[in-house]
Structures are given as structure tokens and as C-alpha cells.
PDB file of C-alpha atoms in Angstrom:
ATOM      1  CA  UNK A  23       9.193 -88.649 -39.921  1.00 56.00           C
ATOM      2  CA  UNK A  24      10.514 -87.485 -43.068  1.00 54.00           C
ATOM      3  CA  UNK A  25       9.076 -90.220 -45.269  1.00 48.00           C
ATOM      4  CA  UNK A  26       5.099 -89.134 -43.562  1.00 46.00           C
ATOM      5  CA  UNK A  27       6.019 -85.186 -44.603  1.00 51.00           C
ATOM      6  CA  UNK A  28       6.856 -86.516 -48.202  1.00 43.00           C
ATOM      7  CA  UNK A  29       3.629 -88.910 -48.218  1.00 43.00           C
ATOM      8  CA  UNK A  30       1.813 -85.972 -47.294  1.00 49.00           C
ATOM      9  CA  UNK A  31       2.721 -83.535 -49.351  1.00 48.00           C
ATOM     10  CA  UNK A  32       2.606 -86.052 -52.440  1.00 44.00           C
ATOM     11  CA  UNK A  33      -1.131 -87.041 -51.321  1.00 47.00           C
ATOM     12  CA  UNK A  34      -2.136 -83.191 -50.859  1.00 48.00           C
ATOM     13  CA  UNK A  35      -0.910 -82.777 -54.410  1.00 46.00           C
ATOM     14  CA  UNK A  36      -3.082 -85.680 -55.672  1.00 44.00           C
ATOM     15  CA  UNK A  37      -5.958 -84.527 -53.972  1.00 44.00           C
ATOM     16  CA  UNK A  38      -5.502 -81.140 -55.569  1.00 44.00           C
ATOM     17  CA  UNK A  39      -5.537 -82.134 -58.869  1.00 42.00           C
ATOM     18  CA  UNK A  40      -8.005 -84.585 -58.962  1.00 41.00           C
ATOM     19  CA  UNK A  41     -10.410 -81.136 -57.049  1.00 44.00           C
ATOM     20  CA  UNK A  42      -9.206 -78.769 -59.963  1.00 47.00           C
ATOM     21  CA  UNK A  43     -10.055 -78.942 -63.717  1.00 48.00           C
ATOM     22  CA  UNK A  44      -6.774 -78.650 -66.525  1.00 64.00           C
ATOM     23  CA  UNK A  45      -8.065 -79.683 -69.937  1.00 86.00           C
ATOM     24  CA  UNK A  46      -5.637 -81.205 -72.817  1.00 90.00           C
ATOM     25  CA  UNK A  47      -5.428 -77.651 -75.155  1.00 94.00           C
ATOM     26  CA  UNK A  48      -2.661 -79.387 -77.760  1.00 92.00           C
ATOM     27  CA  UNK A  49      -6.291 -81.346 -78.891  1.00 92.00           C
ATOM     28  CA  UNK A  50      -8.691 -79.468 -81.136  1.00 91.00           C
ATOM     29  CA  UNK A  51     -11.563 -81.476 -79.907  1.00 90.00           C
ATOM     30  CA  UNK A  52     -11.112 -79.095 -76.646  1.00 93.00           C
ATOM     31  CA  UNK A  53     -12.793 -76.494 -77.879  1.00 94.00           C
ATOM     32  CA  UNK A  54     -15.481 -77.395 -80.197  1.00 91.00           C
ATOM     33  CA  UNK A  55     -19.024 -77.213 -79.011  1.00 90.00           C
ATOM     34  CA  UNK A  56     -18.195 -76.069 -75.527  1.00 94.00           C
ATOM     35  CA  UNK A  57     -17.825 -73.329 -73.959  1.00 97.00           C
ATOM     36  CA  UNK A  58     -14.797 -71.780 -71.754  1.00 97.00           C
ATOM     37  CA  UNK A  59     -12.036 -69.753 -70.833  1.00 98.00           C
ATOM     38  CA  UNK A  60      -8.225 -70.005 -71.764  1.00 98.00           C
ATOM     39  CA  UNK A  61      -5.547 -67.396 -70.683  1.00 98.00           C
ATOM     40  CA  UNK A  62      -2.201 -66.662 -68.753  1.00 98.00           C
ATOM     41  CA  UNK A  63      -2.213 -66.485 -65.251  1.00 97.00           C
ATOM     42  CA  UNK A  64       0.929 -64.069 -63.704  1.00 95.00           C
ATOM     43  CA  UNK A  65       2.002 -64.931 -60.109  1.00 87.00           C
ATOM     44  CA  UNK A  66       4.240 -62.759 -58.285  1.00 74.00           C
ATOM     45  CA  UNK A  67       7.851 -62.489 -59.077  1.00 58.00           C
ATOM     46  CA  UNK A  68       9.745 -64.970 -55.816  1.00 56.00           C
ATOM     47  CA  UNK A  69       6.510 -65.426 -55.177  1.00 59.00           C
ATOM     48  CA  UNK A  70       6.296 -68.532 -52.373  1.00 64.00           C
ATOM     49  CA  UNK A  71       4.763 -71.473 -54.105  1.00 53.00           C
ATOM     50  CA  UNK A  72       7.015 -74.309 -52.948  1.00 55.00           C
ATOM     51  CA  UNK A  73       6.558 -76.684 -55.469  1.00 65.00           C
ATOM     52  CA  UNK A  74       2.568 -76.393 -55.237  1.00 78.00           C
ATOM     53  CA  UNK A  75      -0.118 -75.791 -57.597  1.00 86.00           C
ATOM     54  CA  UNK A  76      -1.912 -72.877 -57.351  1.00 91.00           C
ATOM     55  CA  UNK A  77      -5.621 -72.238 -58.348  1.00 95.00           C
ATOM     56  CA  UNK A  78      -8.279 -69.953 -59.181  1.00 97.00           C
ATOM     57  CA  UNK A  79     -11.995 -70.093 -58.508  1.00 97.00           C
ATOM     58  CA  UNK A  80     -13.486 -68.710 -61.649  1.00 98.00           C
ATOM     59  CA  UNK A  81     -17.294 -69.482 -62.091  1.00 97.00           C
ATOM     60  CA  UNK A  82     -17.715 -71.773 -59.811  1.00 96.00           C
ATOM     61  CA  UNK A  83     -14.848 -74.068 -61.537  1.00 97.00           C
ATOM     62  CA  UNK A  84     -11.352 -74.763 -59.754  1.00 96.00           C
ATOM     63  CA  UNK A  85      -8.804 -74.193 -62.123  1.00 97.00           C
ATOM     64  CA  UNK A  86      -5.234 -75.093 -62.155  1.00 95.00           C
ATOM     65  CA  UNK A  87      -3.255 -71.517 -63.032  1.00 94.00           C
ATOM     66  CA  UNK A  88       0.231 -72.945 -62.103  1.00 90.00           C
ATOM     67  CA  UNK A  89       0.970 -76.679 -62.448  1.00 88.00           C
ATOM     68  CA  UNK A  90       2.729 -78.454 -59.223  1.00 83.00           C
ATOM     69  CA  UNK A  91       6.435 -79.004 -60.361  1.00 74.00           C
ATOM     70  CA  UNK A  92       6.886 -75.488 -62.702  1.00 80.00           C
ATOM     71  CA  UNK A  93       8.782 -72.070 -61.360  1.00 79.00           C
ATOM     72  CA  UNK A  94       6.866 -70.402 -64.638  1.00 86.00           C
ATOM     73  CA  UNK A  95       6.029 -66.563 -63.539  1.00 88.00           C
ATOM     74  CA  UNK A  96       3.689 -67.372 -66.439  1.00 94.00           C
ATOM     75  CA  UNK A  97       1.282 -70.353 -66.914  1.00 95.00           C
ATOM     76  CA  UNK A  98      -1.373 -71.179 -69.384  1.00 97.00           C
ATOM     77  CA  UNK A  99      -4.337 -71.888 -67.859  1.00 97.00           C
ATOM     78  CA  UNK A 100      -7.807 -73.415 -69.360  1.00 97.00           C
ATOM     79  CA  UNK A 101     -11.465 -74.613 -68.568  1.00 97.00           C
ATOM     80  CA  UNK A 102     -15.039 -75.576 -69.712  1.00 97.00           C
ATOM     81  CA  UNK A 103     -16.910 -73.137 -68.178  1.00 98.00           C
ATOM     82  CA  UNK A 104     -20.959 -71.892 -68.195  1.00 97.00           C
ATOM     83  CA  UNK A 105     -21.506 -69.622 -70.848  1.00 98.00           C
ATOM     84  CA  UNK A 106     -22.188 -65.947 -69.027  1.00 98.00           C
ATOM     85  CA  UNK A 107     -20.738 -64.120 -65.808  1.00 98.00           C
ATOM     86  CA  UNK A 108     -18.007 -66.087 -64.241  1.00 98.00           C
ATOM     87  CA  UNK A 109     -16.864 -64.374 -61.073  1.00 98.00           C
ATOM     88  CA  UNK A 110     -13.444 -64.712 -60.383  1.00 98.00           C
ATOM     89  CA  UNK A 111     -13.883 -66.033 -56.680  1.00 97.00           C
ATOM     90  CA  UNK A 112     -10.602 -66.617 -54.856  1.00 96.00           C
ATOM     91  CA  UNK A 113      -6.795 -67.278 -55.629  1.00 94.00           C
ATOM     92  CA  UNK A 114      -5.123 -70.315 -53.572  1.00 92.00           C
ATOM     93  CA  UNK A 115      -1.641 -70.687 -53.277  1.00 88.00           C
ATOM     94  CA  UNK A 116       0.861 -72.517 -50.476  1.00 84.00           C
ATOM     95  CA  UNK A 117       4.051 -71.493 -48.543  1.00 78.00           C
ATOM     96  CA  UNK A 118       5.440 -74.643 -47.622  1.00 76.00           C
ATOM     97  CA  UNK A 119       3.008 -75.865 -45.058  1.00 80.00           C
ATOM     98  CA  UNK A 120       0.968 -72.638 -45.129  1.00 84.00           C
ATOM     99  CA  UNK A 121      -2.396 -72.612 -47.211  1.00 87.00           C
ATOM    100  CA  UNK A 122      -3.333 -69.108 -48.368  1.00 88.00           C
ATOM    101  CA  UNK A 123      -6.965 -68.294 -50.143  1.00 93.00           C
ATOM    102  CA  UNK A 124      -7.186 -64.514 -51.552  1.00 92.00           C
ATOM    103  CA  UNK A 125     -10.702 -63.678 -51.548  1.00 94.00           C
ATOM    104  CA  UNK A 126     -11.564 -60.541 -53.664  1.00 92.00           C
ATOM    105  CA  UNK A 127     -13.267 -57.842 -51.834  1.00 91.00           C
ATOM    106  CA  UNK A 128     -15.094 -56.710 -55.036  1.00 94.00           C
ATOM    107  CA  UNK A 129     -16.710 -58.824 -57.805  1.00 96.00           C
ATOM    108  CA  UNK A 130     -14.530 -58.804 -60.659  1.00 97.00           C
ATOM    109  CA  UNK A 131     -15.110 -61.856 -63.655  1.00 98.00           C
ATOM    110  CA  UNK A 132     -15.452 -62.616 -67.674  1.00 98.00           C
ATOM    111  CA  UNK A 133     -17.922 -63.176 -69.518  1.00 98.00           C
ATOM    112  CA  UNK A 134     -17.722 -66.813 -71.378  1.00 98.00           C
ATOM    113  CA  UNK A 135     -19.478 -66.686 -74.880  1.00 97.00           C
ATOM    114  CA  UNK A 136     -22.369 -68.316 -75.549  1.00 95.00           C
ATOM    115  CA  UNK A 137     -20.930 -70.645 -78.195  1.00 93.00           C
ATOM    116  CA  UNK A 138     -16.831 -71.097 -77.593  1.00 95.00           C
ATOM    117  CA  UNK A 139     -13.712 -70.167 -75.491  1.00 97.00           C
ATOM    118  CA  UNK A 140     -12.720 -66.666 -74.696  1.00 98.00           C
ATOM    119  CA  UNK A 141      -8.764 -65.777 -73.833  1.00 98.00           C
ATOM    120  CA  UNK A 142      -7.270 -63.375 -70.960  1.00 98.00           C
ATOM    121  CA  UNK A 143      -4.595 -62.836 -68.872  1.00 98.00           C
ATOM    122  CA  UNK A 144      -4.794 -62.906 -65.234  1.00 98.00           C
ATOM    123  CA  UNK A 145      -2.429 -61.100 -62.836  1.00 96.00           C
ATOM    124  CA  UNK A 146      -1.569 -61.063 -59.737  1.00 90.00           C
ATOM    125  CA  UNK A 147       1.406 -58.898 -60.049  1.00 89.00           C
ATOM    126  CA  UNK A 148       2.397 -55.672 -58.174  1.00 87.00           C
ATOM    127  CA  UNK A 149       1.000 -52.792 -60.974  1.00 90.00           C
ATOM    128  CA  UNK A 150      -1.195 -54.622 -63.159  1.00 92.00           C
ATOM    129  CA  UNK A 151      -4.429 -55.182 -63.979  1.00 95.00           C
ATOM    130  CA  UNK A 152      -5.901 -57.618 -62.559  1.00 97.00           C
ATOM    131  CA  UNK A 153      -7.471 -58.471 -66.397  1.00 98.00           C
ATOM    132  CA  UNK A 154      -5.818 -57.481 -69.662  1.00 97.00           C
ATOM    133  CA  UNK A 155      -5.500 -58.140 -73.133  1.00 97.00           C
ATOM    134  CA  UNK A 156      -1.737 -58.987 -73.139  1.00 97.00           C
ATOM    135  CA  UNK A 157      -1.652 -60.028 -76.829  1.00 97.00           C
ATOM    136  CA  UNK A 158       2.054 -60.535 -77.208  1.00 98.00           C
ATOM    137  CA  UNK A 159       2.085 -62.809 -73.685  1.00 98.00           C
ATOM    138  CA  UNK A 160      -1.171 -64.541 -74.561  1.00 98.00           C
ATOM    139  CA  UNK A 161       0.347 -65.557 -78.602  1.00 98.00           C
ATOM    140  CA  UNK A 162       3.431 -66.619 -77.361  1.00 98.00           C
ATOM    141  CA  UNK A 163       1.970 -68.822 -74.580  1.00 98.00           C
ATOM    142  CA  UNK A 164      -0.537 -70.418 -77.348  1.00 98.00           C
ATOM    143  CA  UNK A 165       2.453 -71.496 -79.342  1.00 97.00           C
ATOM    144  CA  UNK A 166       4.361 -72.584 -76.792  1.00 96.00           C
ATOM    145  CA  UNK A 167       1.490 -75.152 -75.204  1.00 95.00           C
ATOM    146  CA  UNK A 168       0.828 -76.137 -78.961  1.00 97.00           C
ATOM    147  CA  UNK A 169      -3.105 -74.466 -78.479  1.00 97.00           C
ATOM    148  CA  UNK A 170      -4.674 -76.346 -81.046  1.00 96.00           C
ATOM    149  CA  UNK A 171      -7.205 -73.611 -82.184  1.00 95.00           C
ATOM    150  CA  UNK A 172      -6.238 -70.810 -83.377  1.00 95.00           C
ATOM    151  CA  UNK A 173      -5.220 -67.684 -81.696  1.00 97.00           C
ATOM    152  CA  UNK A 174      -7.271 -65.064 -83.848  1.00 97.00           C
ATOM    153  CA  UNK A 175     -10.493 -67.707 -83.880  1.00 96.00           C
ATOM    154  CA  UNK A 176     -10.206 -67.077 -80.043  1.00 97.00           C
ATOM    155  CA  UNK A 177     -11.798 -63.694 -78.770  1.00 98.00           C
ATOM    156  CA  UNK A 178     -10.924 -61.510 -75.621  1.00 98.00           C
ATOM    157  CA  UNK A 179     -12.999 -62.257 -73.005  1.00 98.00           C
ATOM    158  CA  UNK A 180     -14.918 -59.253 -71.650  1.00 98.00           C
ATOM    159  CA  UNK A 181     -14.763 -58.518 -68.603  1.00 98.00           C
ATOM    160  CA  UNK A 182     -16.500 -56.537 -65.298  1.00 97.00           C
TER     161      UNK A 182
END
């Protein structure tokens, strides 16, 4: 019985990240001629995540905020995504066997430039803003992942 839970559980990973996009940022070819969004994405502190992923739904892209095996409060997170308004759509997370989807109430998104990648910070957390400029959080999380472009080339996404 215990080896089916573990089969499951591994297979429900797989299946989640072959659904959910997570491009290789440490390679400058990443960002030239497309068009996207790269940020942090907060979770809740002792937040339940259990090992999981979690994702975002932003513009119609799955996104992987918080890799499977990581107890980060703090994840960089990236995508290719349609230049214009990407609405950010829904939050999924897990609780050991329990499958949550947020679903904002209002529209809230970014705005992807036409030509390049855009940076925010998403949060989750108690108190913040759902969308901010955290410059300091956002630099520090570029050098860390080894961003290959450069952090000033990179503008805030705006947002709505």
C-alpha cells in the first residue's frame, strides 16, 4: 500500500511538471527575442506545501512558482508569455493529499512588453501586495539563480 501512495505521488509530480512551463534563466538565449515574465513568488510562512509544486495561472500559461523538493518562502519564477494583459488566473497548491486552486475574485495581471521580459514579485503573504516592486528581493534572487540578463536591462512589469 505504501509503495502505490509513493508511485502516486511521484507520477502526480511528473504530470505536473510536464503541464507547467519553468524555462532555463542561467542561459541568455532565454530572453532574447521573446517575450515574458520573470519574478519572485512569496508563499505563506508554514505554509502547507508537502513537498509539492505549486503554480500560478498567469496569461493563460501554468507556471511553476515553487519547485517540488524546495521549503524556499521565496522562489524565482519565469515564462514566455504573450506580449499584453496577462491575468493572473488562479494559485494551486497541495496539503498532502488535498488539492487547493485560489481563484481571484477580481482581475488583477501584468502587462508583458511588446519586445522582452518584465520582472515582479508575487505574494501571497498575510499584508502584502499582491504585486510589488521588491527591488532588494527581486536582485538578490537574480544573482542567486545566476539570471543571465541583466537585472537593470529588465523592467518592472506594470501592472492592473
Amino acid at each position: 500500500m505504501k509503495y502505490f501512495r509513493l508511485l502516486g505521488i511521484l507520477s502526480a509530480c511528473v504530470l505536473m511538471t510536464s503541464c507547467a512551463q519553468s524555462l532555463s534563466v542561467s542561459k541568455k538565449e532565454t530572453f532574447e527575442q521573446k517575450s515574458g515574465v520573470i519574478g519572485v513568488f512569496r508563499q505563506p510562512v508554514g505554509f502547507c506545501s508537502g513537498g509539492y509544486q505549486q503554480q500560478i495561472k498567469l496569461g493563460g500559461e501554468k507556471i511553476i512558482v515553487k519547485p517540488t523538493w524546495t521549503s524556499e518562502q521565496d522562489n524565482l519564477f519565469s515564462a514566455y508569455i504573450e506580449p499584453g494583459k496577462a491575468d493572473l488566473e488562479s494559485y494551486r497548491y497541495s496539503c498532502g493529499f488535498t488539492e487547493t486552486t485560489l481563484t481571484l475574485a477580481e482581475k488583477h495581471g501584468v502587462v508583458v512588453p511588446q519586445n522582452g521580459f518584465c520582472k515582479i514579485v508575487i505574494s501571497f503573504l498575510k499584508n502584502d501586495e499582491l504585486f510589488s516592486k521588491n527591488e532588494v528581493l527581486l536582485f538578490n534572487q537574480f544573482k542567486k539563480e545566476e539570471v543571465a540578463a541583466e537585472f537593470d536591462d529588465i523592467p518592472y512589469c506594470e501592472t492592473y
